[in-house]
Short mmCIF file of C-alpha atoms in Angstrom, two decimals:
data_model
loop_
_atom_site.label_atom_id
_atom_site.label_comp_id
_atom_site.label_asym_id
_atom_site.label_seq_id
_atom_site.Cartn_x
_atom_site.Cartn_y
_atom_site.Cartn_z
CA MET A 87 -13.52 -0.51 -35.08
CA SER A 88 -10.64 -2.93 -34.60
CA SER A 89 -7.38 -2.49 -36.50
CA THR A 90 -5.06 -5.41 -37.28
CA SER A 91 -1.26 -5.12 -37.24
CA THR A 92 1.29 -7.80 -38.08
CA ILE A 93 4.33 -8.39 -35.85
CA GLU A 94 7.17 -10.62 -36.84
CA ALA A 95 8.03 -13.46 -34.45
CA GLY A 96 10.56 -12.32 -31.89
CA GLN A 97 10.12 -8.64 -32.74
CA ALA A 98 10.25 -6.36 -29.68
CA LEU A 99 7.22 -4.26 -28.96
CA PRO A 100 7.79 -0.50 -29.31
CA GLU A 101 8.04 1.42 -26.06
CA THR A 102 7.12 5.03 -25.50
CA THR A 103 9.97 7.14 -24.27
CA ARG A 104 9.50 9.91 -21.76
CA PRO A 105 11.48 13.13 -22.30
CA ARG A 106 14.35 13.65 -19.91
CA GLY A 107 13.37 15.72 -16.91
CA GLN A 108 9.62 15.16 -17.38
CA ARG A 109 9.45 12.86 -14.37
CA ARG A 110 11.22 15.43 -12.25
CA TRP A 111 8.86 18.23 -13.26
CA HIS A 112 5.76 16.09 -12.70
CA GLN A 113 6.95 15.04 -9.24
CA LYS A 114 5.10 16.59 -6.33
CA PRO A 115 7.01 19.05 -4.11
CA GLY A 116 6.66 16.69 -1.14
CA GLY A 117 8.15 13.82 -3.13
CA TRP A 118 11.05 16.00 -4.27
CA LEU A 119 11.78 16.94 -0.65
CA LEU A 120 11.67 13.31 0.50
CA THR A 121 14.15 12.21 -2.16
CA ARG A 122 16.61 14.84 -0.92
CA LEU A 123 16.60 13.11 2.46
CA ASP A 124 18.40 10.06 1.06
CA VAL A 125 21.70 11.67 2.03
CA PHE A 126 20.90 10.76 5.65
CA LEU A 127 20.34 7.08 4.80
CA SER A 128 22.89 4.31 4.55
CA GLU A 129 23.46 2.57 1.22
CA PRO A 130 21.48 -0.58 2.20
CA LEU A 131 18.52 1.56 3.22
CA ARG A 132 18.60 3.41 -0.10
CA ARG A 133 18.40 0.06 -1.95
CA ALA A 134 15.54 -1.23 0.23
CA ALA A 135 11.95 -1.72 -0.91
CA PRO A 136 10.13 1.51 -1.83
CA GLU A 137 7.84 1.39 1.21
CA ASP A 138 10.85 0.90 3.52
CA VAL A 139 12.69 3.78 1.87
CA ASP A 140 9.66 6.03 2.38
CA ARG A 141 9.47 4.98 6.02
CA CYS A 142 13.14 5.84 6.51
CA ARG A 143 12.68 9.22 4.86
CA LEU A 144 9.73 9.97 7.10
CA LEU A 145 11.83 8.90 10.08
CA VAL A 146 14.42 11.50 9.09
CA CYS A 147 11.67 14.15 8.88
CA ILE A 148 10.35 13.18 12.33
CA ALA A 149 13.84 13.39 13.83
CA PHE A 150 14.39 16.86 12.37
CA VAL A 151 10.98 18.11 13.52
CA LEU A 152 11.64 16.87 17.05
CA MET A 153 15.08 18.49 17.02
CA LEU A 154 13.50 21.75 15.86
CA LEU A 155 11.04 21.58 18.76
CA ASP A 156 13.97 20.96 21.11
CA VAL A 157 15.78 24.03 19.80
CA VAL A 158 12.63 26.16 20.20
CA SER A 159 12.26 24.85 23.75
CA LEU A 160 15.84 25.87 24.51
CA LEU A 161 15.12 29.38 23.23
CA PHE A 162 12.14 29.69 25.60
CA LEU A 163 14.04 28.15 28.49
CA PRO A 164 15.01 31.52 30.13
CA ILE A 165 11.35 32.40 30.63
CA SER A 166 10.36 28.90 31.74
CA SER A 167 9.17 28.35 35.31
CA GLN A 168 11.41 25.27 35.69
CA PRO A 169 14.54 25.86 33.58
CA TRP A 170 16.80 23.58 35.62
CA ILE A 171 14.42 20.65 35.12
CA LEU A 172 13.35 21.19 31.52
CA GLY A 173 16.83 22.11 30.28
CA PRO A 174 18.45 18.67 30.78
CA VAL A 175 15.34 16.97 29.40
CA VAL A 176 15.45 19.03 26.21
CA LEU A 177 19.18 18.45 25.78
CA PHE A 178 18.68 14.72 26.30
CA SER A 179 15.95 14.65 23.63
CA LEU A 180 18.11 16.65 21.21
CA LEU A 181 21.03 14.27 21.71
CA MET A 182 18.95 11.11 21.26
CA ASN A 183 17.34 12.40 18.06
CA ALA A 184 20.77 13.27 16.67
CA ILE A 185 22.01 9.76 17.53
CA ALA A 186 19.00 8.30 15.72
CA LEU A 187 20.02 10.19 12.57
CA VAL A 188 23.60 8.95 12.88
CA LEU A 189 22.37 5.36 13.21
CA LEU A 190 20.28 5.77 10.06
CA ARG A 191 23.39 6.84 8.19
CA HIS A 192 25.52 3.88 9.32
CA ARG A 193 23.18 0.92 9.95
CA PRO A 194 21.42 -1.31 7.39
CA SER A 195 18.11 -1.16 9.30
CA HIS A 196 15.93 1.65 10.60
CA ALA A 197 14.49 -0.38 13.49
CA LEU A 198 16.93 0.86 16.14
CA SER A 199 16.52 4.50 15.11
CA GLY A 200 12.73 4.23 15.18
CA LEU A 201 12.78 2.57 18.59
CA LEU A 202 15.19 5.20 19.91
CA ILE A 203 12.97 8.07 18.77
CA CYS A 204 9.82 6.47 20.21
CA ALA A 205 11.55 5.70 23.52
CA THR A 206 12.97 9.23 23.69
CA ILE A 207 9.69 11.03 23.17
CA THR A 208 7.99 8.65 25.64
CA ALA A 209 10.62 9.14 28.34
CA THR A 210 10.64 12.91 27.78
CA PHE A 211 6.86 13.11 28.04
CA VAL A 212 6.69 10.99 31.22
CA PHE A 213 9.47 12.87 33.01
CA THR A 214 8.11 16.29 32.00
CA SER A 215 4.61 15.37 33.16
CA PHE A 216 5.90 14.26 36.55
CA ALA A 217 8.22 17.23 37.04
CA SER A 218 5.82 19.90 35.80
CA THR A 219 3.78 21.94 38.25
CA ASN A 220 0.89 21.96 35.79
CA PRO A 221 -1.36 18.99 36.63
CA TYR A 222 -2.82 18.88 33.11
CA THR A 223 0.49 18.32 31.31
CA ALA A 224 -0.21 14.60 30.86
CA SER A 225 -3.25 15.37 28.67
CA HIS A 226 -1.25 17.55 26.27
CA ALA A 227 -1.91 17.07 22.55
CA ALA A 228 1.70 15.96 22.00
CA LEU A 229 0.74 12.73 23.74
CA MET A 230 -1.04 11.55 20.59
CA LEU A 231 2.23 11.50 18.67
CA ILE A 232 3.44 8.50 20.67
CA PRO A 233 0.94 5.83 19.48
CA ALA A 234 0.85 7.14 15.92
CA MET A 235 4.63 7.15 15.50
CA SER A 236 5.22 3.90 17.38
CA VAL A 237 2.88 1.88 15.14
CA TYR A 238 4.45 3.26 11.97
CA LEU A 239 8.10 3.20 13.04
CA VAL A 240 8.46 0.06 15.18
CA GLY A 241 5.35 -1.98 14.32
CA ALA A 242 1.95 -2.73 15.82
CA ARG A 243 3.01 -5.05 18.67
CA PRO A 244 5.98 -3.01 19.97
CA GLY A 245 3.84 0.07 19.45
CA LEU A 246 1.08 -1.49 21.56
CA LEU A 247 3.57 -2.10 24.37
CA ILE A 248 4.75 1.53 24.30
CA THR A 249 1.17 2.81 24.06
CA ALA A 250 -0.04 0.60 26.92
CA LEU A 251 2.75 1.85 29.20
CA VAL A 252 1.93 5.46 28.34
CA ALA A 253 -1.80 4.87 28.87
CA LEU A 254 -1.04 3.27 32.25
CA PHE A 255 1.00 6.28 33.27
CA VAL A 256 -1.53 8.83 32.06
CA GLY A 257 -4.63 7.05 33.29
CA ILE A 258 -3.43 5.82 36.71
CA LEU A 259 0.00 6.97 37.87
CA HIS A 260 -0.27 10.63 36.90
CA PRO A 261 -3.66 11.33 38.57
CA LEU A 262 -2.37 9.60 41.72
CA HIS A 263 0.56 12.03 41.75
CA PHE A 264 -1.67 15.12 41.42
CA THR A 265 -4.73 15.59 43.58
CA THR A 266 -6.13 18.57 41.67
CA PRO A 267 -9.89 18.24 41.03
CA GLY A 268 -10.67 17.27 37.46
CA VAL A 269 -7.32 15.62 36.73
CA TRP A 270 -8.77 12.12 36.92
CA MET A 271 -11.35 12.87 34.23
CA ALA A 272 -8.86 14.59 31.89
CA ASP A 273 -6.22 11.87 32.28
CA THR A 274 -8.74 9.04 31.85
CA PHE A 275 -10.02 10.47 28.58
CA ALA A 276 -6.44 11.09 27.45
CA ALA A 277 -5.50 7.46 28.14
CA LEU A 278 -8.54 6.21 26.21
CA CYS A 279 -7.69 8.50 23.29
CA VAL A 280 -4.13 7.16 23.24
CA LEU A 281 -5.40 3.59 22.94
CA GLY A 282 -7.88 4.71 20.27
CA ILE A 283 -5.13 6.36 18.22
CA TRP A 284 -3.12 3.13 18.39
CA ALA A 285 -6.12 1.12 17.16
CA VAL A 286 -6.78 3.50 14.26
CA SER A 287 -3.09 3.51 13.29
CA TRP A 288 -2.97 -0.28 13.45
CA LEU A 289 -6.07 -0.64 11.25
CA HIS A 290 -4.67 1.85 8.75
CA THR A 291 -1.34 0.03 8.60
CA SER A 292 -3.03 -3.35 8.20
CA ALA A 293 -5.25 -2.08 5.38
CA ARG A 294 -2.26 -0.55 3.62
CA ASN A 295 -0.27 -3.79 3.93
CA GLN A 296 -3.15 -5.80 2.52
CA ALA A 297 -3.52 -3.40 -0.40
CA HIS A 298 0.22 -3.61 -1.04
CA ALA A 299 0.13 -7.43 -0.98
CA ALA A 300 -2.80 -7.47 -3.43
CA ARG A 301 -0.96 -5.10 -5.76
CA GLU A 302 2.18 -7.24 -5.63
CA GLN A 303 0.14 -10.36 -6.41
CA ALA A 304 -1.49 -8.63 -9.38
CA LEU A 305 1.92 -7.52 -10.68
CA ARG A 306 3.32 -11.03 -10.34
CA THR A 307 0.34 -12.42 -12.26
CA LEU A 308 0.79 -9.80 -14.97
CA ARG A 309 4.53 -10.51 -15.29
CA GLU A 310 3.85 -14.25 -15.51
CA SER A 311 1.27 -13.68 -18.26
CA GLU A 312 3.69 -11.45 -20.18
CA ARG A 313 6.45 -14.04 -19.82
CA LYS A 314 4.21 -16.77 -21.23
CA LEU A 315 3.14 -14.51 -24.11
CA HIS A 316 6.74 -13.58 -24.99
CA SER A 317 7.75 -17.24 -24.81
CA LEU A 318 4.91 -18.16 -27.18
CA ILE A 319 5.91 -15.44 -29.65
CA GLU A 320 9.60 -16.37 -29.58
CA ASN A 321 8.93 -20.09 -30.10
CA THR A 322 6.70 -19.76 -33.16
CA ASP A 323 7.69 -19.27 -36.78
CA ASP A 324 4.25 -18.04 -37.85
CA LEU A 325 3.15 -14.48 -38.18
CA VAL A 326 1.59 -13.05 -35.05
CA CYS A 327 -1.37 -10.71 -35.32
CA SER A 328 -2.53 -8.39 -32.56
CA LEU A 329 -6.00 -6.87 -32.38
CA ASP A 330 -6.12 -3.40 -30.82
#
């Protein structure tokens, strides 16, 4: 059954107020943690679009996770078979990830930090695979982080360039360096998987961007309709009735 209410022309519609602190308590733990990472972002990055702010926060998380892995690698360095080779590589990675965090704190864009992290993990992986005595290092699971992070942090096209170079190294250069039986098969499948991860990440990013664009268009249409309705109400002297 419909109820009729009368609103005077120009009268503001009542708004429901949310108790203070309710939004904080209803926020997911992951969202609360991400908001605490804003201290590592510059002021322009904090005022960026919500999706860009989330990307910067995730970039901070990635940098810290990589630095944690570097610290763990340093702890296991005394029992490593190649400490004099892996040690400088780990220190280089730790330094580059720290520089990426510093750039996030002082630059208005996250592009350079994202490119630095992707280049660092790529260079570290390539050098470690060449220097390692284990011929199957190039097919390590950590390889899949490169295409996934590159698409999200630096974009699809730069990410494709990084992924293609890594796939070329894994699929051709690395098996030429090692003559161990079975390396060709493992490296070939690893290279194909790297390209597949890039394709899946690109499709996911494209679908998300299209959904975001559709949502923004719907919000613009809704705001335009509300503006026309408010203008109609403000420019009339008659009583306005709303049917709920």
